[in-house]
PDB file of C-alpha atoms in Angstrom:
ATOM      1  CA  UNK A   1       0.000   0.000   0.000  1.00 56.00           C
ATOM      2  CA  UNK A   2       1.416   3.250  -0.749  1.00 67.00           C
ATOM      3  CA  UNK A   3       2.296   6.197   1.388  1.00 78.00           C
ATOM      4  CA  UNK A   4       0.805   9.267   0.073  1.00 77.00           C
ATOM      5  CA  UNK A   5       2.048  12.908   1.357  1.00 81.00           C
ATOM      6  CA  UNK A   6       0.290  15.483  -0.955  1.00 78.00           C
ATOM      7  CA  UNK A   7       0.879  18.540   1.059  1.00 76.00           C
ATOM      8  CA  UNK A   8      -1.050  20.827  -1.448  1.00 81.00           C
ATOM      9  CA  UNK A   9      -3.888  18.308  -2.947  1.00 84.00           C
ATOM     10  CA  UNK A  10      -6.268  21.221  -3.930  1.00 87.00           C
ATOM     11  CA  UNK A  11      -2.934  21.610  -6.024  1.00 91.00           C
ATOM     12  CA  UNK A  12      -1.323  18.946  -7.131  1.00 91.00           C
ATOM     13  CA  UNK A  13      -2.063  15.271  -5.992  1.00 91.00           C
ATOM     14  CA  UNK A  14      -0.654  12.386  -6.407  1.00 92.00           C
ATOM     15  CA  UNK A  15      -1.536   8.734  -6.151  1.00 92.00           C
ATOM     16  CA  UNK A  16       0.599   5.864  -7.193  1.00 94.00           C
ATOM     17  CA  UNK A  17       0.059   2.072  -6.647  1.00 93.00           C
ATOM     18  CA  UNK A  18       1.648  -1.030  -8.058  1.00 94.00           C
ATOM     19  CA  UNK A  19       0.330  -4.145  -9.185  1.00 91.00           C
ATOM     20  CA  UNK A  20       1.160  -7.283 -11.524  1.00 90.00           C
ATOM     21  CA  UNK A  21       1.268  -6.695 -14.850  1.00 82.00           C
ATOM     22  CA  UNK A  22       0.469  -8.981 -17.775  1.00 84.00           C
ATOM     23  CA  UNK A  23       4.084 -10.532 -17.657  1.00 84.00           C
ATOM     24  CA  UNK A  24       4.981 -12.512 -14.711  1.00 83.00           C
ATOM     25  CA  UNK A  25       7.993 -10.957 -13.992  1.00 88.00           C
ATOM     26  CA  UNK A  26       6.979  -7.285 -14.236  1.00 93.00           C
ATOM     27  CA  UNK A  27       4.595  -4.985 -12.902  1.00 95.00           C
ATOM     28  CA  UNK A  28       2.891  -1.643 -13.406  1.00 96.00           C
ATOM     29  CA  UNK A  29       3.325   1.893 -12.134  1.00 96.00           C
ATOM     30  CA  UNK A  30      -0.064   3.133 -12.178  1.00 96.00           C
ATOM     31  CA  UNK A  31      -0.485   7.248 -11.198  1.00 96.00           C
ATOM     32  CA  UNK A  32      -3.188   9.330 -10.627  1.00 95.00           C
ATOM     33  CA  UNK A  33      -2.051  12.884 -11.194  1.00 96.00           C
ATOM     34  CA  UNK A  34      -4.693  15.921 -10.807  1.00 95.00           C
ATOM     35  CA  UNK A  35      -3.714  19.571 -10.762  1.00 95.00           C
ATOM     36  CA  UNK A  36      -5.634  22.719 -10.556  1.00 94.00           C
ATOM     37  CA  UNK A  37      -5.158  26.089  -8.966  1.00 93.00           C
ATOM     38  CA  UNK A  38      -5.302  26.816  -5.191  1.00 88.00           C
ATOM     39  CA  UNK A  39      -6.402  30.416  -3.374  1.00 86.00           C
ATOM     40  CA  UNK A  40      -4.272  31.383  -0.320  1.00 78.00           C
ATOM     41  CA  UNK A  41      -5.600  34.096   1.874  1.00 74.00           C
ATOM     42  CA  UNK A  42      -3.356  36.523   3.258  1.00 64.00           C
ATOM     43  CA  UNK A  43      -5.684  38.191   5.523  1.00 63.00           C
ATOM     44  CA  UNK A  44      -9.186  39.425   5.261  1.00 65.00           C
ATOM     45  CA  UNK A  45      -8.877  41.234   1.790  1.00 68.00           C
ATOM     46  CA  UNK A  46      -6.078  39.558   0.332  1.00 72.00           C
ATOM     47  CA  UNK A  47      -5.595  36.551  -1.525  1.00 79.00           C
ATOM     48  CA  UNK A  48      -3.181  34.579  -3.891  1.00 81.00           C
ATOM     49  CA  UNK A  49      -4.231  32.210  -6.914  1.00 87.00           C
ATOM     50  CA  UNK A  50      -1.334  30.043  -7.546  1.00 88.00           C
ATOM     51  CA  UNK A  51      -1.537  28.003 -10.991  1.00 92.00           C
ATOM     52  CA  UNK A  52       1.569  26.086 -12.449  1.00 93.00           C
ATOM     53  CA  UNK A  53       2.276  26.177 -15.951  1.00 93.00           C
ATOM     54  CA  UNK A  54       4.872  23.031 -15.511  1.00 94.00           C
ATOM     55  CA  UNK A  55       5.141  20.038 -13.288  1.00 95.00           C
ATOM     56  CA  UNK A  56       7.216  17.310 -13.227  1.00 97.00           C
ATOM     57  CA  UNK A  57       7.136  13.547 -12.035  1.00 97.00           C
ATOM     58  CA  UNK A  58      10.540  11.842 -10.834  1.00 97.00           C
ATOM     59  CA  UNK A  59      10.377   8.153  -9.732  1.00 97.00           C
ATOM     60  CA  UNK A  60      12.797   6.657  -7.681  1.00 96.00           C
ATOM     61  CA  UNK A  61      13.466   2.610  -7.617  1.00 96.00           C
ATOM     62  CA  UNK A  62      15.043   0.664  -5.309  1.00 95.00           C
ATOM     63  CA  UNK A  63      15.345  -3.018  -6.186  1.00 95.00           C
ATOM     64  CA  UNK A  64      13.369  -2.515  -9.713  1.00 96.00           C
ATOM     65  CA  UNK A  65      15.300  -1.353 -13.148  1.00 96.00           C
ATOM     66  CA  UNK A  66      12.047  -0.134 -16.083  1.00 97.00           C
ATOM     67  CA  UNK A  67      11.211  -2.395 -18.809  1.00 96.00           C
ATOM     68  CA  UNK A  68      12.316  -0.990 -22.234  1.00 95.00           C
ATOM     69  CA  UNK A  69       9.860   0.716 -24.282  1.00 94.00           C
ATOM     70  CA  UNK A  70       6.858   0.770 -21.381  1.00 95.00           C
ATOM     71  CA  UNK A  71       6.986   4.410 -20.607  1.00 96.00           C
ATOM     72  CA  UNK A  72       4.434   6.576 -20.872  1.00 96.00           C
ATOM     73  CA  UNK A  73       4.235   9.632 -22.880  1.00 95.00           C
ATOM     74  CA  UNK A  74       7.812   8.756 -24.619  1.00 93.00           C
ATOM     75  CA  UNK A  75       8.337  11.348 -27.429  1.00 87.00           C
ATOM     76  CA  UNK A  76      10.033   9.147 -29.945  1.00 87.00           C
ATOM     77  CA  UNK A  77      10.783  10.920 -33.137  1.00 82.00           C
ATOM     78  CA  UNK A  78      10.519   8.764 -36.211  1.00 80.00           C
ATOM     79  CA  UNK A  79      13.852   8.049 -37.875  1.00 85.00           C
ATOM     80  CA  UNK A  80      12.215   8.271 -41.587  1.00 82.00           C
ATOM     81  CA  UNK A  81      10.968  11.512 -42.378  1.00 76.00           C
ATOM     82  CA  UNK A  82       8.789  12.742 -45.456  1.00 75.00           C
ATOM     83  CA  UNK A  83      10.322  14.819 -47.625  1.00 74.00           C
ATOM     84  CA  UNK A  84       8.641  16.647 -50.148  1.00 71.00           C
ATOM     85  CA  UNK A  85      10.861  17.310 -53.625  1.00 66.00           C
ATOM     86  CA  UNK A  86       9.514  20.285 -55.978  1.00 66.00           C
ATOM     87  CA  UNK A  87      10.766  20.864 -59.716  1.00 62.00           C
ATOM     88  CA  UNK A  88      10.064  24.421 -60.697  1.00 62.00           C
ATOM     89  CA  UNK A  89      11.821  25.488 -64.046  1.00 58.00           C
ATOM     90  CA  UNK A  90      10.984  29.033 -65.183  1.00 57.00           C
ATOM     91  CA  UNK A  91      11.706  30.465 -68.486  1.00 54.00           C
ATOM     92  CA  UNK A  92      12.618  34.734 -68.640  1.00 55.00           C
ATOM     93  CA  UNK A  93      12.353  36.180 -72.650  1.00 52.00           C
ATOM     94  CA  UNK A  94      14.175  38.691 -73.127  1.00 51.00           C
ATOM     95  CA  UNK A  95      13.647  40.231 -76.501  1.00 48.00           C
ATOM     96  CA  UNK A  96      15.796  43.441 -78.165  1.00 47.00           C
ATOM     97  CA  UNK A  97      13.741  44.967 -80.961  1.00 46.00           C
ATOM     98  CA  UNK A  98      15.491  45.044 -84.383  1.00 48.00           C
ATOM     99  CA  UNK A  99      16.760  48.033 -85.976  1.00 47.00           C
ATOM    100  CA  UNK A 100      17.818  48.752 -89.675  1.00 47.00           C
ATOM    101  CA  UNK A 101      19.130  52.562 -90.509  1.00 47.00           C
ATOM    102  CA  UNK A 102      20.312  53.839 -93.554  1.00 49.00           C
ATOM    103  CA  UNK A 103      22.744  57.015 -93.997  1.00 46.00           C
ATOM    104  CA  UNK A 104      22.701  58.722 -97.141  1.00 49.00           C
ATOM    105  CA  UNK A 105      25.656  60.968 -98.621  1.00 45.00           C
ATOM    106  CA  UNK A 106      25.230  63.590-101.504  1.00 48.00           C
ATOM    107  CA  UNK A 107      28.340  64.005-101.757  1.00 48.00           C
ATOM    108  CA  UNK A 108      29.692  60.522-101.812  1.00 50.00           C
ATOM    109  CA  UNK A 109      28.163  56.850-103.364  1.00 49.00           C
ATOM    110  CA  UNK A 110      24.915  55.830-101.491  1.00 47.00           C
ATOM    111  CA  UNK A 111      25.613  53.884 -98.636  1.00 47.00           C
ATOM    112  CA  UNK A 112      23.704  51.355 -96.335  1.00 46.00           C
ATOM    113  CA  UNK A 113      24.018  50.718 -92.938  1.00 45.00           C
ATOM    114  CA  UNK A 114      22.224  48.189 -91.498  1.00 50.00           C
ATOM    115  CA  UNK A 115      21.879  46.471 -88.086  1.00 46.00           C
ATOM    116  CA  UNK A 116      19.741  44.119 -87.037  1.00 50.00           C
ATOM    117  CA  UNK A 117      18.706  42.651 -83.067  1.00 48.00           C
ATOM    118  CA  UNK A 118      17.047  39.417 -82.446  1.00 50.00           C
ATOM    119  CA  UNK A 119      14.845  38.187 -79.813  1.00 52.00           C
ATOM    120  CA  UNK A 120      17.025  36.471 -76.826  1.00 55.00           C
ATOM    121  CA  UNK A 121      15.887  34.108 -75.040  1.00 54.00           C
ATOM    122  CA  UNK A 122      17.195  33.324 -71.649  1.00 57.00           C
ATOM    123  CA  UNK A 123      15.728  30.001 -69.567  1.00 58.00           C
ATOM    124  CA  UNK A 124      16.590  29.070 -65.747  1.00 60.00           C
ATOM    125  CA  UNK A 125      16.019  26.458 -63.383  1.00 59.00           C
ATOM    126  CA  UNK A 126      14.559  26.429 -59.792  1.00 60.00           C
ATOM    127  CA  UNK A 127      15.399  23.811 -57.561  1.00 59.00           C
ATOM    128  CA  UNK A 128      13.166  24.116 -54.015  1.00 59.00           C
ATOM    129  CA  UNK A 129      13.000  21.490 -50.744  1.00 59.00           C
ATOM    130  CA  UNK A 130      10.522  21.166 -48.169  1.00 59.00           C
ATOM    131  CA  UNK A 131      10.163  19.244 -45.966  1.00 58.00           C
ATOM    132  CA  UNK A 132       7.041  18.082 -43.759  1.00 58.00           C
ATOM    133  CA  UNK A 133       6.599  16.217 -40.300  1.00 56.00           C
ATOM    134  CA  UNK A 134       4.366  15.739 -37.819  1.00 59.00           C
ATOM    135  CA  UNK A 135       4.685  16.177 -33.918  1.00 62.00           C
ATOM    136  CA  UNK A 136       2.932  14.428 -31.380  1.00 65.00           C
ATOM    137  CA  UNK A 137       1.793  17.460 -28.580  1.00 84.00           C
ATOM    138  CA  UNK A 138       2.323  15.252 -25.450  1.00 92.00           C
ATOM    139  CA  UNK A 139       1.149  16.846 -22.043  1.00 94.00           C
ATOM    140  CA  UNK A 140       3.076  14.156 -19.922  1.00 96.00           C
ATOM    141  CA  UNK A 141       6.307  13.408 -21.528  1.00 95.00           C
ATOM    142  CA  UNK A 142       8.810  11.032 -20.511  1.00 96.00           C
ATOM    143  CA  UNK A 143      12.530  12.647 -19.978  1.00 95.00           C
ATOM    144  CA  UNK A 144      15.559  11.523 -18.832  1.00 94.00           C
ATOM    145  CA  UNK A 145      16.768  10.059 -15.499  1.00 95.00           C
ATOM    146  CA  UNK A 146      13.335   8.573 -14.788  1.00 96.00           C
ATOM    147  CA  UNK A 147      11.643  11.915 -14.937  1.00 97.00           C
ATOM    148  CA  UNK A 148       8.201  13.159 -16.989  1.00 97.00           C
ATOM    149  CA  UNK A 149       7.514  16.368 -17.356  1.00 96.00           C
ATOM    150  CA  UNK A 150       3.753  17.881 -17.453  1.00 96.00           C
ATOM    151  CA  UNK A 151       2.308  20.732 -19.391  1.00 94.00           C
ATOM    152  CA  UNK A 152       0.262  21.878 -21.876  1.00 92.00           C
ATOM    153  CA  UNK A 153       0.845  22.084 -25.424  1.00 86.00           C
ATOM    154  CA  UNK A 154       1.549  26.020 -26.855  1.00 79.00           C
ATOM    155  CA  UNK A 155       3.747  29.057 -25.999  1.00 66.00           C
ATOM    156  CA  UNK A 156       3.627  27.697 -22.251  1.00 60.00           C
ATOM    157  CA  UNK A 157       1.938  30.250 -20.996  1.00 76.00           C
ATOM    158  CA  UNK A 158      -1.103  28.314 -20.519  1.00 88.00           C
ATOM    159  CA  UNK A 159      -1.689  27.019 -16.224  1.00 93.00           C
ATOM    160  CA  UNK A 160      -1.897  23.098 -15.804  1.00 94.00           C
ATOM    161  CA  UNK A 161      -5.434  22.114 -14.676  1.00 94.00           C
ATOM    162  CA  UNK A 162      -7.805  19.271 -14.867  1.00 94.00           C
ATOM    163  CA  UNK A 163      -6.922  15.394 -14.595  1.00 96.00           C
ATOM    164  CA  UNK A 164      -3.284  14.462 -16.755  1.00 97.00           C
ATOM    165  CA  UNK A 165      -2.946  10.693 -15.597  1.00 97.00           C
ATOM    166  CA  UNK A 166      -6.430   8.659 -14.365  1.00 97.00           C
ATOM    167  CA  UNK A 167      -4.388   4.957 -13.554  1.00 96.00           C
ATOM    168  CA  UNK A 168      -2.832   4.798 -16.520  1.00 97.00           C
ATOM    169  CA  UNK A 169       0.563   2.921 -16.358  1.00 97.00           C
ATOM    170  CA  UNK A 170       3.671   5.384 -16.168  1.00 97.00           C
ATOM    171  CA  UNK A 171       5.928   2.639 -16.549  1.00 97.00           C
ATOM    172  CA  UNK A 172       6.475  -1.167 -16.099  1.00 96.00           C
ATOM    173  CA  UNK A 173       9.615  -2.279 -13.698  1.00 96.00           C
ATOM    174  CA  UNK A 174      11.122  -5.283 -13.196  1.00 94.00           C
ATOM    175  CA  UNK A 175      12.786  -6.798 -10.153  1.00 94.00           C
ATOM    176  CA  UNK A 176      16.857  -6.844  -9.979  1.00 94.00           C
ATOM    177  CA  UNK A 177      18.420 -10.445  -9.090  1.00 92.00           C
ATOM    178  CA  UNK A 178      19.464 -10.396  -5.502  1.00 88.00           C
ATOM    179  CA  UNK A 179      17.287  -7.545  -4.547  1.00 88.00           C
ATOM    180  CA  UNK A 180      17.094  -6.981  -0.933  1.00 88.00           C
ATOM    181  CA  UNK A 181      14.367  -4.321  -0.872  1.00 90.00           C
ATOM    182  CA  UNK A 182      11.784  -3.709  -3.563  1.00 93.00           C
ATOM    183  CA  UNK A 183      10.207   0.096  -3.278  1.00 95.00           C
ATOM    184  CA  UNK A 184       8.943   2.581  -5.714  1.00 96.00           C
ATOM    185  CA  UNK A 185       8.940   6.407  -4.579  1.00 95.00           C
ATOM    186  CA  UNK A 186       7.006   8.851  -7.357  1.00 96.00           C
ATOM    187  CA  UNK A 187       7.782  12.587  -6.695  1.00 94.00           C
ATOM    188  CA  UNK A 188       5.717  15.142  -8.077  1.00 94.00           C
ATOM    189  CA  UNK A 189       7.550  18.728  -8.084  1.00 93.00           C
ATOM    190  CA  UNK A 190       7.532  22.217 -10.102  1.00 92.00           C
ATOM    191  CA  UNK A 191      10.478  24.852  -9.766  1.00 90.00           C
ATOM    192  CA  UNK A 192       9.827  28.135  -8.706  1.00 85.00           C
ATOM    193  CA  UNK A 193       9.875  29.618 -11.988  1.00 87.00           C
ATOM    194  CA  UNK A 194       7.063  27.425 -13.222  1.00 91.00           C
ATOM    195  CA  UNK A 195       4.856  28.731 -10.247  1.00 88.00           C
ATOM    196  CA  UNK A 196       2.329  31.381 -11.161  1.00 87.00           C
ATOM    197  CA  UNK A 197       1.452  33.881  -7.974  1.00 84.00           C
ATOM    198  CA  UNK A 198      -1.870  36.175  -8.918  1.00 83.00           C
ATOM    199  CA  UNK A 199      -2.703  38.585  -6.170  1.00 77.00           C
ATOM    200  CA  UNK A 200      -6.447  39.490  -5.966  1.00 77.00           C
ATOM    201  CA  UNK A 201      -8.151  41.700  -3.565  1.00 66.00           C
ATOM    202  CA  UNK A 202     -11.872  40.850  -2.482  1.00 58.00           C
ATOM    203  CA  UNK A 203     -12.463  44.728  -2.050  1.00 52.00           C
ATOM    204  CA  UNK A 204     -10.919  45.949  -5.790  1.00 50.00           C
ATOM    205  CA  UNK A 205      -8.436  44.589  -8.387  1.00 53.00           C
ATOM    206  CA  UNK A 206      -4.843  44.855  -6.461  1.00 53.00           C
ATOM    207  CA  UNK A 207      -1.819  45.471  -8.957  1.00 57.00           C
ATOM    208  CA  UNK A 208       1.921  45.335  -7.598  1.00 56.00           C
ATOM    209  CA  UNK A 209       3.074  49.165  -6.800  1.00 56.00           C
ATOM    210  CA  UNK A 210       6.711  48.062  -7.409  1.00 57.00           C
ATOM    211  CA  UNK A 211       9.100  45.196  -8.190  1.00 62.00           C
ATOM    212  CA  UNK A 212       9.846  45.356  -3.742  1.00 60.00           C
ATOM    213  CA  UNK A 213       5.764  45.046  -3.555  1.00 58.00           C
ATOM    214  CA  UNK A 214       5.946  42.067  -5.654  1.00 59.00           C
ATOM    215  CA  UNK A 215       8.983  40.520  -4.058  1.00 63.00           C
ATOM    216  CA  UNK A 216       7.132  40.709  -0.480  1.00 62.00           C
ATOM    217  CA  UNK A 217       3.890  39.451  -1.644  1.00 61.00           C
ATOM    218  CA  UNK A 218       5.819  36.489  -3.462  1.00 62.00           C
ATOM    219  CA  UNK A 219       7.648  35.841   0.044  1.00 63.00           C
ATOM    220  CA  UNK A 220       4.405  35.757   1.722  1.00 60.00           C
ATOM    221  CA  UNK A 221       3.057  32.934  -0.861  1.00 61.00           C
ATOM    222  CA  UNK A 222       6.200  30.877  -0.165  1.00 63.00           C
ATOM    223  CA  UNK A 223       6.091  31.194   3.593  1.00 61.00           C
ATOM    224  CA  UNK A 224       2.198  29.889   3.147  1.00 58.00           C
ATOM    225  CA  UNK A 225       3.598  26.657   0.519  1.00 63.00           C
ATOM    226  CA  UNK A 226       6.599  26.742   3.242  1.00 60.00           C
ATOM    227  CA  UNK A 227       5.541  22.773   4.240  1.00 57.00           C
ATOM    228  CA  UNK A 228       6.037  21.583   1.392  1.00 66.00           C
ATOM    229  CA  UNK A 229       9.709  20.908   0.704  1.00 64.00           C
ATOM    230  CA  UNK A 230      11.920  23.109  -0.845  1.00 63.00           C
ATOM    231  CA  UNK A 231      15.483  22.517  -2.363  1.00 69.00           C
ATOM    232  CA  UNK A 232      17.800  24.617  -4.743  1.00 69.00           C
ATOM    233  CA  UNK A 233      14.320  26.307  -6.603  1.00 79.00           C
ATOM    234  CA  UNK A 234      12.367  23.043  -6.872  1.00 86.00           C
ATOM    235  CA  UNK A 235       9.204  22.515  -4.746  1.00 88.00           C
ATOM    236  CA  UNK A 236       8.317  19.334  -3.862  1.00 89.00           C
ATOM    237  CA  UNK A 237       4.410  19.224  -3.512  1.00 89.00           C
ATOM    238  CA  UNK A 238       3.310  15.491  -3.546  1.00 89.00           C
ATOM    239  CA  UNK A 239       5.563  12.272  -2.595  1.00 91.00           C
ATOM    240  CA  UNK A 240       3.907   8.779  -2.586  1.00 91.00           C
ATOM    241  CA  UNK A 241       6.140   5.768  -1.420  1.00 92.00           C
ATOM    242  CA  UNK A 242       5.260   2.253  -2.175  1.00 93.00           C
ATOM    243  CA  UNK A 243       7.245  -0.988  -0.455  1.00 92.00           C
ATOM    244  CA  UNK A 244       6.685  -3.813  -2.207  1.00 87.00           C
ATOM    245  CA  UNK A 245       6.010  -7.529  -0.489  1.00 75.00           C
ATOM    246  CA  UNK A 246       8.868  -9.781  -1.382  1.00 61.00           C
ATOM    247  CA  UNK A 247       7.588 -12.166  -3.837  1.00 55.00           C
ATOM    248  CA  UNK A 248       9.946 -14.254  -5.096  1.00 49.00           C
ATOM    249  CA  UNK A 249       9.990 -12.511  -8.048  1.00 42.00           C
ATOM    250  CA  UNK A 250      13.777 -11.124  -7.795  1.00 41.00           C
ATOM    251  CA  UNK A 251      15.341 -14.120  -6.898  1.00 36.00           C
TER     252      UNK A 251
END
């Protein structure tokens, strides 16, 4: 049974259990991950709305290594790419109108002088490349080091909210031979940058007076998420520990 610690769940929860997968030898991760804004009061006429526009997911294993090719939300780009080859030739006509002139002399033999201009015609050729491929917009997408990173498609600017994993399987694992412990720990953090703060005022619409106004009322939001841990600009909002019975499966 797992140990869930979700010190914001109006927030960010997370719940994580793990069970026997299809395979004898391995199992699932299976997450629920919601996320939504949260209003902190201040005092009577002051509160904070605090969205994230990123989250992230980092699962520690002890005793289990992941089965290749089970994780979820893996961004794999295809190695064969459609290419589209266009074959433009234009042709430019360039024409120089003909001329004939003829000088005469009274006082010396008729004479003719003629000169003539044809048409030129000049041709080029165009040689374009495009090219054309399609990306998968992921909102949970697998990174490195065990990690999966949560947000919504666009320009980022857009807060996370709503449901993002309903038991759906993060990842399969597989016991290590000789194991002497078998536990799964699932993180769920954001760093500070990724944390929206929006003041708002029950009495009128508050705007910061200055960049010192903003840095107090930012240090009053962080002394309010101040339980939940904190280390080198990462907040760590939800933790869920799972030990798992000794089987026989790792021997």
């Amino acid at each position: 049974m797992a140990n869930d610690q979700n010190a914001l769940p109006d927030l960010i929860e997370v719940i994580t259990r793990v069970q026997n997968g299809n395979e004898p030898e391995n199992r699932e991760v299976r997450v629920e991950l919601r996320i939504d804004s949260v209003t902190l009061a201040a005092d009577a006429c002051l509160e904070f709305v605090v969205e994230l526009n990123r989250a992230n997911l980092s699962l520690d294993l002890d005793g289990f290594e992941v089965v290749p090719k089970s994780r979820h939300g893996e961004p794999t780009k295809p190695n064969d790419v459609s290419v589209e080859h266009k074959l433009t030739k234009e042709s430019t006509k360039q024409a120089e109108a003909g001329a004939t002139a003829e000088l005469n002399l009274s006082s010396q033999p008729s004479a003719a002088l003629n000169a003539k201009g044809s048409g030129n015609v000049a041709s080029k050729t165009i040689e374009s490349m495009s090219a054309q491929q399609t990306y998968s917009l992921l909102r949970v997408k697998a990174r490195g080091n065990l990690r999966w990173e949560v947000s919504e498609p666009g320009d980022g600017d857009k807060p996370l909210g709503d449901t993002y994993l309903n038991d759906d399987v993060l990842c399969k694992i597989k016991a290590l031979p000789g194991a002497n412990m078998l536990a799964v720990k699932l993180a769920a953090f954001a760093r500070k940058r990724d944390i929206r703060v929006t003041p708002v005022s029950k009495v009128s619409k508050l705007a910061f007076k200055s960049k010192n106004h903003e840095k107090m009322l930012n240090a009053l939001v962080g002394k309010a998420l101040s339980h939940s841990e904190s280390n080198g600009g990462i907040i760590t909002f939800s933790v869920s520990e799972i030990v798992v019975e000794d089987d026989g499966l790792h021997r």
